[in-house]
PDB file of C-alpha atoms in Angstrom:
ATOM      1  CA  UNK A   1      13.507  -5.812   4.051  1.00 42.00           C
ATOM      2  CA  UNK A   2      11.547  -3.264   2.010  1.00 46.00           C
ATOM      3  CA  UNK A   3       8.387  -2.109   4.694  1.00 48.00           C
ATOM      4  CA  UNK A   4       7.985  -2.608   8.340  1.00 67.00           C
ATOM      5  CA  UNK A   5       4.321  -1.999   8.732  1.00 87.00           C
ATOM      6  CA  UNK A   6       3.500  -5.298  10.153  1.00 94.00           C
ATOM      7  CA  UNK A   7      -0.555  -6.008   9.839  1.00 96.00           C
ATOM      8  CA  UNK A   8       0.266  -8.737  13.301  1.00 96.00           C
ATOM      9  CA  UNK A   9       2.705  -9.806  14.995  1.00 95.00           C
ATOM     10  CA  UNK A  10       3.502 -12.836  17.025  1.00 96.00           C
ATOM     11  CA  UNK A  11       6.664 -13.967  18.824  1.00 95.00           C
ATOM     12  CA  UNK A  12       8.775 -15.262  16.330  1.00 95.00           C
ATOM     13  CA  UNK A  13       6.928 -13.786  13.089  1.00 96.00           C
ATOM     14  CA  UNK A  14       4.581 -10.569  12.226  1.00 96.00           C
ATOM     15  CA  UNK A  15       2.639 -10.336   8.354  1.00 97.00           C
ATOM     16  CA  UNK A  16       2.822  -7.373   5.842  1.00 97.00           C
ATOM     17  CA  UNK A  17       1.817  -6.816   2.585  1.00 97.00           C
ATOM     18  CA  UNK A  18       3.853  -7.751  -0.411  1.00 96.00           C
ATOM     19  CA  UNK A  19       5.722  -4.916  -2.259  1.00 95.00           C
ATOM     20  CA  UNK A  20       7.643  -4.286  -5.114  1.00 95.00           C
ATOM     21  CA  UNK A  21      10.586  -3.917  -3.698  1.00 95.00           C
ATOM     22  CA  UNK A  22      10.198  -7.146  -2.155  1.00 96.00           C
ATOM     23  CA  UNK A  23      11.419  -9.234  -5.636  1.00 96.00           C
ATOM     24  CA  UNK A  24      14.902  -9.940  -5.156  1.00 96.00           C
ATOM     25  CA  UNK A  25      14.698 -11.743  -1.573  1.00 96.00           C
ATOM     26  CA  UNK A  26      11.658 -13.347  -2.940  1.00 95.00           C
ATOM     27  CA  UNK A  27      12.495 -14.100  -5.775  1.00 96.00           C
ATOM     28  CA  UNK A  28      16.279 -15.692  -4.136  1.00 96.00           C
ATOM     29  CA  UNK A  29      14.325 -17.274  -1.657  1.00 96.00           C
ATOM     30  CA  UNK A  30      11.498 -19.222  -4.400  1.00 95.00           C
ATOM     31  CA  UNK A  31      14.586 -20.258  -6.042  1.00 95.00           C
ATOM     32  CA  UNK A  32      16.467 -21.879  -3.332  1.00 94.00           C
ATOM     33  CA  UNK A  33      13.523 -23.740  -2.426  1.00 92.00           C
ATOM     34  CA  UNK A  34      12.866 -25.098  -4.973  1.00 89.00           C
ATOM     35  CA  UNK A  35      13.153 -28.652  -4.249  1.00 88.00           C
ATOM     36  CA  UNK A  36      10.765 -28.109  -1.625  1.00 86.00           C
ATOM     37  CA  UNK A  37       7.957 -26.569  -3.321  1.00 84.00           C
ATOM     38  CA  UNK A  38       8.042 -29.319  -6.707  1.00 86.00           C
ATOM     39  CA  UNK A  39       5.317 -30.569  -7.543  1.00 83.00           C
ATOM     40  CA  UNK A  40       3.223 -28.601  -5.321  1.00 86.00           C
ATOM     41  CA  UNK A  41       3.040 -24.985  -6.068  1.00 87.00           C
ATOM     42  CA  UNK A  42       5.811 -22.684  -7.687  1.00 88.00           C
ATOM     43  CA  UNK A  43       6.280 -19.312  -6.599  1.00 92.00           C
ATOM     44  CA  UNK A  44       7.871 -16.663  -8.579  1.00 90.00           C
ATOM     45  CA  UNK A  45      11.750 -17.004  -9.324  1.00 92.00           C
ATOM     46  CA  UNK A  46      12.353 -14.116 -11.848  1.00 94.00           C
ATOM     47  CA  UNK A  47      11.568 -10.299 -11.207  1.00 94.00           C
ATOM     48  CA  UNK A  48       9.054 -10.320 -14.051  1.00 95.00           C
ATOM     49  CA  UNK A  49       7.524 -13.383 -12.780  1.00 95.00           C
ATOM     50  CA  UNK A  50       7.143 -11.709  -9.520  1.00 95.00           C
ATOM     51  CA  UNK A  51       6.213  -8.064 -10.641  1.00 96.00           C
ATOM     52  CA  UNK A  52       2.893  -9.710 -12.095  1.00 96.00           C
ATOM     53  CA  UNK A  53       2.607 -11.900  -9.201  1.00 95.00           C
ATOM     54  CA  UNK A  54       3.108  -9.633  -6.798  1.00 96.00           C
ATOM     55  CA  UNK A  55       0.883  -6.905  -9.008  1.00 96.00           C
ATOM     56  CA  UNK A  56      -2.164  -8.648  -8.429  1.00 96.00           C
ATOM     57  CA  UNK A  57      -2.025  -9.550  -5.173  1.00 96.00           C
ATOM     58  CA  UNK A  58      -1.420  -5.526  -4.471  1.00 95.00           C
ATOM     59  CA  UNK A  59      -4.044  -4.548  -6.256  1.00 96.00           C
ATOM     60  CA  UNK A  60      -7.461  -6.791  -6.957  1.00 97.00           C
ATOM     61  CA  UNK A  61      -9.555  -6.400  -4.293  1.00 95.00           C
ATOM     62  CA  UNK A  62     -10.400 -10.195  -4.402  1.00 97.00           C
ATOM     63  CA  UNK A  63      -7.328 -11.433  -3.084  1.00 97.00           C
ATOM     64  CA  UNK A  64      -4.703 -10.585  -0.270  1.00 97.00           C
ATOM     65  CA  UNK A  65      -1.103 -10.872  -0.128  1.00 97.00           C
ATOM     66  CA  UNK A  66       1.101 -11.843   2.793  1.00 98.00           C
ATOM     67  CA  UNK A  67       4.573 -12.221   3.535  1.00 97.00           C
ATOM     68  CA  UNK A  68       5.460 -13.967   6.598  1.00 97.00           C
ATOM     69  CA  UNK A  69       8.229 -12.696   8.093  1.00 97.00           C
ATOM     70  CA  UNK A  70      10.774 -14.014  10.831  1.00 95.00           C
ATOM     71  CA  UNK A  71      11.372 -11.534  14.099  1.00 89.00           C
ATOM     72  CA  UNK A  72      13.828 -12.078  16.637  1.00 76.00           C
ATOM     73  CA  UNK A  73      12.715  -9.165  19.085  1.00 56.00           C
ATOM     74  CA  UNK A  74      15.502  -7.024  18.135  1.00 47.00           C
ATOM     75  CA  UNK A  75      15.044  -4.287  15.113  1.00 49.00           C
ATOM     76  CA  UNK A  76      17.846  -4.334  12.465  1.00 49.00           C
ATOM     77  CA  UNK A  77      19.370  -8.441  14.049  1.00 51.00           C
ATOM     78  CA  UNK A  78      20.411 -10.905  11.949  1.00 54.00           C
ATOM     79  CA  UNK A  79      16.883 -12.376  10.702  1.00 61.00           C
ATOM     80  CA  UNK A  80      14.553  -9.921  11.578  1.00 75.00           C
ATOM     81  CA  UNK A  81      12.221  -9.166   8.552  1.00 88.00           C
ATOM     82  CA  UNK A  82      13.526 -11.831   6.710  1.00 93.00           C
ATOM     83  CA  UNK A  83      10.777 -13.490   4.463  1.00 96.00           C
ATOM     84  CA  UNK A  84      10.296 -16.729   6.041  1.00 96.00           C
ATOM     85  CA  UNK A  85       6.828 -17.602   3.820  1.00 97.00           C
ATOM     86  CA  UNK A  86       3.948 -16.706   2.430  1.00 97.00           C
ATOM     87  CA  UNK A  87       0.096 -16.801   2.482  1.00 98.00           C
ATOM     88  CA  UNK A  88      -2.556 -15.519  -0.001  1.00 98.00           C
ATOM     89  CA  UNK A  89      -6.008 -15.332   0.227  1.00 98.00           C
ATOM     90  CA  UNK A  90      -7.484 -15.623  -3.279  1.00 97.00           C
ATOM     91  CA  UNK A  91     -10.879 -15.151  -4.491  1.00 97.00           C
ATOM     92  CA  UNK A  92     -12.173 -13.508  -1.964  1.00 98.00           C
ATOM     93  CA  UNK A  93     -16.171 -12.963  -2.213  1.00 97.00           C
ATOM     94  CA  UNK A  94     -17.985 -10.926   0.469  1.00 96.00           C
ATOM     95  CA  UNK A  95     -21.903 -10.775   1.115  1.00 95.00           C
ATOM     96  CA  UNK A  96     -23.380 -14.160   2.092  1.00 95.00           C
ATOM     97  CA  UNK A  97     -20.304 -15.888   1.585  1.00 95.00           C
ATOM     98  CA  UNK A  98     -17.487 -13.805   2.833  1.00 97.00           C
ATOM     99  CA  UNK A  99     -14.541 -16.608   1.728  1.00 98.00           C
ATOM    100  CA  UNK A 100     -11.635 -16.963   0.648  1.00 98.00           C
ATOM    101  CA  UNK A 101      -9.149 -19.789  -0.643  1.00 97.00           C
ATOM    102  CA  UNK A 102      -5.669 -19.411   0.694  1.00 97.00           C
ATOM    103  CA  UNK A 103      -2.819 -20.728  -0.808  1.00 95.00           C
ATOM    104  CA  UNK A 104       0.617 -20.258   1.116  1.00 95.00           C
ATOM    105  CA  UNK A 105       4.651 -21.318   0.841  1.00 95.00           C
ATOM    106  CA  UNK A 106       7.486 -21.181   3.297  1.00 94.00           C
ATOM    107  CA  UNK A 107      10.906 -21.394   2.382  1.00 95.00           C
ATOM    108  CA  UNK A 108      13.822 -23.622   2.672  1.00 93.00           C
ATOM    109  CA  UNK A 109      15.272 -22.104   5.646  1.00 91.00           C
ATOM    110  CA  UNK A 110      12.331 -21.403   7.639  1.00 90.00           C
ATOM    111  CA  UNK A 111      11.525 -25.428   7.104  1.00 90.00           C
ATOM    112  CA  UNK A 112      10.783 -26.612  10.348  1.00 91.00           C
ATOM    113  CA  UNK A 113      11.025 -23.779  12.673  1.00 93.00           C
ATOM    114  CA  UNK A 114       7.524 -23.382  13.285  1.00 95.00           C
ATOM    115  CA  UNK A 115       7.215 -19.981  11.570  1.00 96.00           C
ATOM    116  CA  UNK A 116       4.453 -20.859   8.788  1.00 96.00           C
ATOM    117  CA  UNK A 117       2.009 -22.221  11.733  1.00 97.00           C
ATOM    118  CA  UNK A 118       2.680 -18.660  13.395  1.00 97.00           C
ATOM    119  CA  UNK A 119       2.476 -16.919  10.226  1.00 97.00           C
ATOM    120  CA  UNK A 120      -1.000 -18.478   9.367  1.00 98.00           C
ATOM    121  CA  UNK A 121      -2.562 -17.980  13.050  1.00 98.00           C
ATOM    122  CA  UNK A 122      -1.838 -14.437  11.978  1.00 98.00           C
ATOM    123  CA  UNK A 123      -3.270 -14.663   8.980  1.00 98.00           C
ATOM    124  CA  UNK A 124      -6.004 -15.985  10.169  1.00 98.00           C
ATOM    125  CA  UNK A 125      -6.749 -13.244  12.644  1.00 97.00           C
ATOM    126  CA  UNK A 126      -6.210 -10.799  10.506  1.00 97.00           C
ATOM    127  CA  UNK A 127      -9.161 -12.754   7.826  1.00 98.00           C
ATOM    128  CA  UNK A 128     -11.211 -13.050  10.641  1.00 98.00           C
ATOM    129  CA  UNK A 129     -10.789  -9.785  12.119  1.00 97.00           C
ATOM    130  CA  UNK A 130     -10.174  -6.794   9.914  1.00 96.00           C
ATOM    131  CA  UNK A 131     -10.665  -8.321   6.296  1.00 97.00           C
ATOM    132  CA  UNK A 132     -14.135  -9.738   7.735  1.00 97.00           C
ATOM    133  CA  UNK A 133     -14.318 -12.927   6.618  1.00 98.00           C
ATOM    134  CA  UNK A 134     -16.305 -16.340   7.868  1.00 98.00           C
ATOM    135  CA  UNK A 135     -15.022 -18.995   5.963  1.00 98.00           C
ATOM    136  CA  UNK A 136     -11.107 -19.767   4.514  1.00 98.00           C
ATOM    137  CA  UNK A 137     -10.560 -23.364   2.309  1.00 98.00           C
ATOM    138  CA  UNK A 138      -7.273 -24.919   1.463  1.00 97.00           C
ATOM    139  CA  UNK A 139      -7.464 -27.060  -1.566  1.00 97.00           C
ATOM    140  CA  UNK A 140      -4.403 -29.271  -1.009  1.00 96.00           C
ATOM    141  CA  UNK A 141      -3.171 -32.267  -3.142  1.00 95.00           C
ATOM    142  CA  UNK A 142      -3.452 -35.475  -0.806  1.00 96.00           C
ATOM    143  CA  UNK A 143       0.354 -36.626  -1.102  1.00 93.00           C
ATOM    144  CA  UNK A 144       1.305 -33.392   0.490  1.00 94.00           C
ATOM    145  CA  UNK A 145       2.052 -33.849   4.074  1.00 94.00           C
ATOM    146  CA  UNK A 146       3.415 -30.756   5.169  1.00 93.00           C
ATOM    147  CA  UNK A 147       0.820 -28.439   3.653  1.00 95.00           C
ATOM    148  CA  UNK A 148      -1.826 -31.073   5.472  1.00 97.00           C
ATOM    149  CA  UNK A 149      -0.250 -30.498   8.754  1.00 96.00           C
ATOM    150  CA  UNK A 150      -0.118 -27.130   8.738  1.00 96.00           C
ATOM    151  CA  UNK A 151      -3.380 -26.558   8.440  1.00 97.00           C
ATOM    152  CA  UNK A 152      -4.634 -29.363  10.929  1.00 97.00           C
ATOM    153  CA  UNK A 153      -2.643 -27.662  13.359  1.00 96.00           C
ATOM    154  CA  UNK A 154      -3.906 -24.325  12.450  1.00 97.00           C
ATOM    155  CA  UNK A 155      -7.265 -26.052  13.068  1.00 98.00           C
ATOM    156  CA  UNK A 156      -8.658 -26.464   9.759  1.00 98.00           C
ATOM    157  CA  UNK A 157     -11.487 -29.482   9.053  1.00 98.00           C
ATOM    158  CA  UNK A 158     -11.360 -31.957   6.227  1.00 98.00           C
ATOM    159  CA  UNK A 159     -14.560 -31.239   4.433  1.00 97.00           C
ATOM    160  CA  UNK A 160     -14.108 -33.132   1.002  1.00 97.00           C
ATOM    161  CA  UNK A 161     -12.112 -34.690  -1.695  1.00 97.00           C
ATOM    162  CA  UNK A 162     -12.258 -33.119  -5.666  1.00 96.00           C
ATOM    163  CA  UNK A 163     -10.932 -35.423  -8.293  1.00 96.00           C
ATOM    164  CA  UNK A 164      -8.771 -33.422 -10.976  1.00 96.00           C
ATOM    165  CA  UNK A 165      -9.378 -29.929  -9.246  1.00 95.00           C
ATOM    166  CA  UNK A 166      -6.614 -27.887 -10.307  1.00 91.00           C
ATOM    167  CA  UNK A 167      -4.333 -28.131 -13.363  1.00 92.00           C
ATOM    168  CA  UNK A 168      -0.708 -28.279 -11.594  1.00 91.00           C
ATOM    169  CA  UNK A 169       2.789 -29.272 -13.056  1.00 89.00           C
ATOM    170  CA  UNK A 170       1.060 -30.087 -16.644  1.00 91.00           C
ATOM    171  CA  UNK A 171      -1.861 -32.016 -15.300  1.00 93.00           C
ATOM    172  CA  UNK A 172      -5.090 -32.421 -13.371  1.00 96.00           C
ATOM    173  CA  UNK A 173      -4.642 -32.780  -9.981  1.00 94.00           C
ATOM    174  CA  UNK A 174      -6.774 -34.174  -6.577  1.00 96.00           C
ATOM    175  CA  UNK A 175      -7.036 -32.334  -3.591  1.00 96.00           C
ATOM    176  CA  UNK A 176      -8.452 -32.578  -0.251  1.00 97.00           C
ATOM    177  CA  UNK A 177     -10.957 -29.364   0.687  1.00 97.00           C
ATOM    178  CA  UNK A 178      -9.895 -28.246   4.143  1.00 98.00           C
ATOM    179  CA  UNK A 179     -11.668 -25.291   5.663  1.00 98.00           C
ATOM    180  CA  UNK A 180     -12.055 -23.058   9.089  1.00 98.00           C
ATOM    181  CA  UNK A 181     -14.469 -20.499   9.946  1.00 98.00           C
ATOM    182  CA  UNK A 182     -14.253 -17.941  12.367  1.00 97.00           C
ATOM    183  CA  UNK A 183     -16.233 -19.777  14.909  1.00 96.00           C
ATOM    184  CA  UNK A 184     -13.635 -22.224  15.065  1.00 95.00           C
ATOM    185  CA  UNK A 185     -11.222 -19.784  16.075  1.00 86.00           C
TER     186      UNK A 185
END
């Protein structure tokens, strides 16, 4: 674990930033999942692929990094700080609009655990809250159950379907538009 500053916390998990020195758990942990994660998204598994990753997510102001990690209530035990996930809020536009799209992961062995719902109620406090935001969307490919479920529990509405809306895994892929607002908090 590379920085403590936790942005939240909950009971089992608390969100920080990404860092630099944040690659080689990462990076271990996008490899071992992934299984998981194909077709659907792939995270960084190299340290260069996650330096540039990482890079802009630390530093363009229209998107926002998180890692969620685990907590077990006791500094320094087994688990605590360990990268269980993560969630990023890209293209971020304030003014009128103030939205973002998030697009998230968790990892093999957070799988079922409960940590990425916890992780995104954070999240989504800390949109809502300090980042000032109204509106977050999850585009989400329609054959993806977990991703669906996560955000249905988080409390996220089905707003839509786009045909061939995002090039993934060397072609054109549908997803369902899901989306909250801070009222529905």
């Amino acid at each position: 674990m590379s920085d403590t500053t936790y942005l939240a916390q909950g009971p089992r998990t608390a969100i920080r930033l990404f860092t630099h020195a944040d690659a080689d758990e990462f990076t271990a942990r996008a490899r071992e999942s992934r299984e998981l994660h194909h077709p659907w998204l792939f995270p960084p598994a190299s340290a260069d692929t996650y330096a540039a990753y990482a890079g802009v997510l630390m530093e363009d102001p229209a998107r926002a990094g998180f890692l969620v990690c685990e907590r077990n209530g006791t500094a320094g035990g087994a688990d605590d700080g360990a990268i269980a996930g993560f969630i990023n809020i890209n293209n971020i536009v304030m003014g009128g609009f103030r939205c973002g799209a998030l697009g998230y992961g968790g990892f093999a062995h957070a799988t079922g655990r409960g940590l990425m719902s916890e992780g995104l109620g954070l999240v989504l406090g800390h949109a809502f809250g300090p980042l000032g935001l109204h509106r977050l969307e999850a585009n989400i490919q329609p054959g993806n159950a977990g991703s669906i479920a996560l955000v249905r529990r988080a409390g996220f509405r089905l707003e839509g379907f786009s045909p061939d809306f995002l090039f993934i895994d060397g072609a054109w892929r549908d997803h369902e538009r899901w989306a909250i607002t801070a009222d529905m908090r």
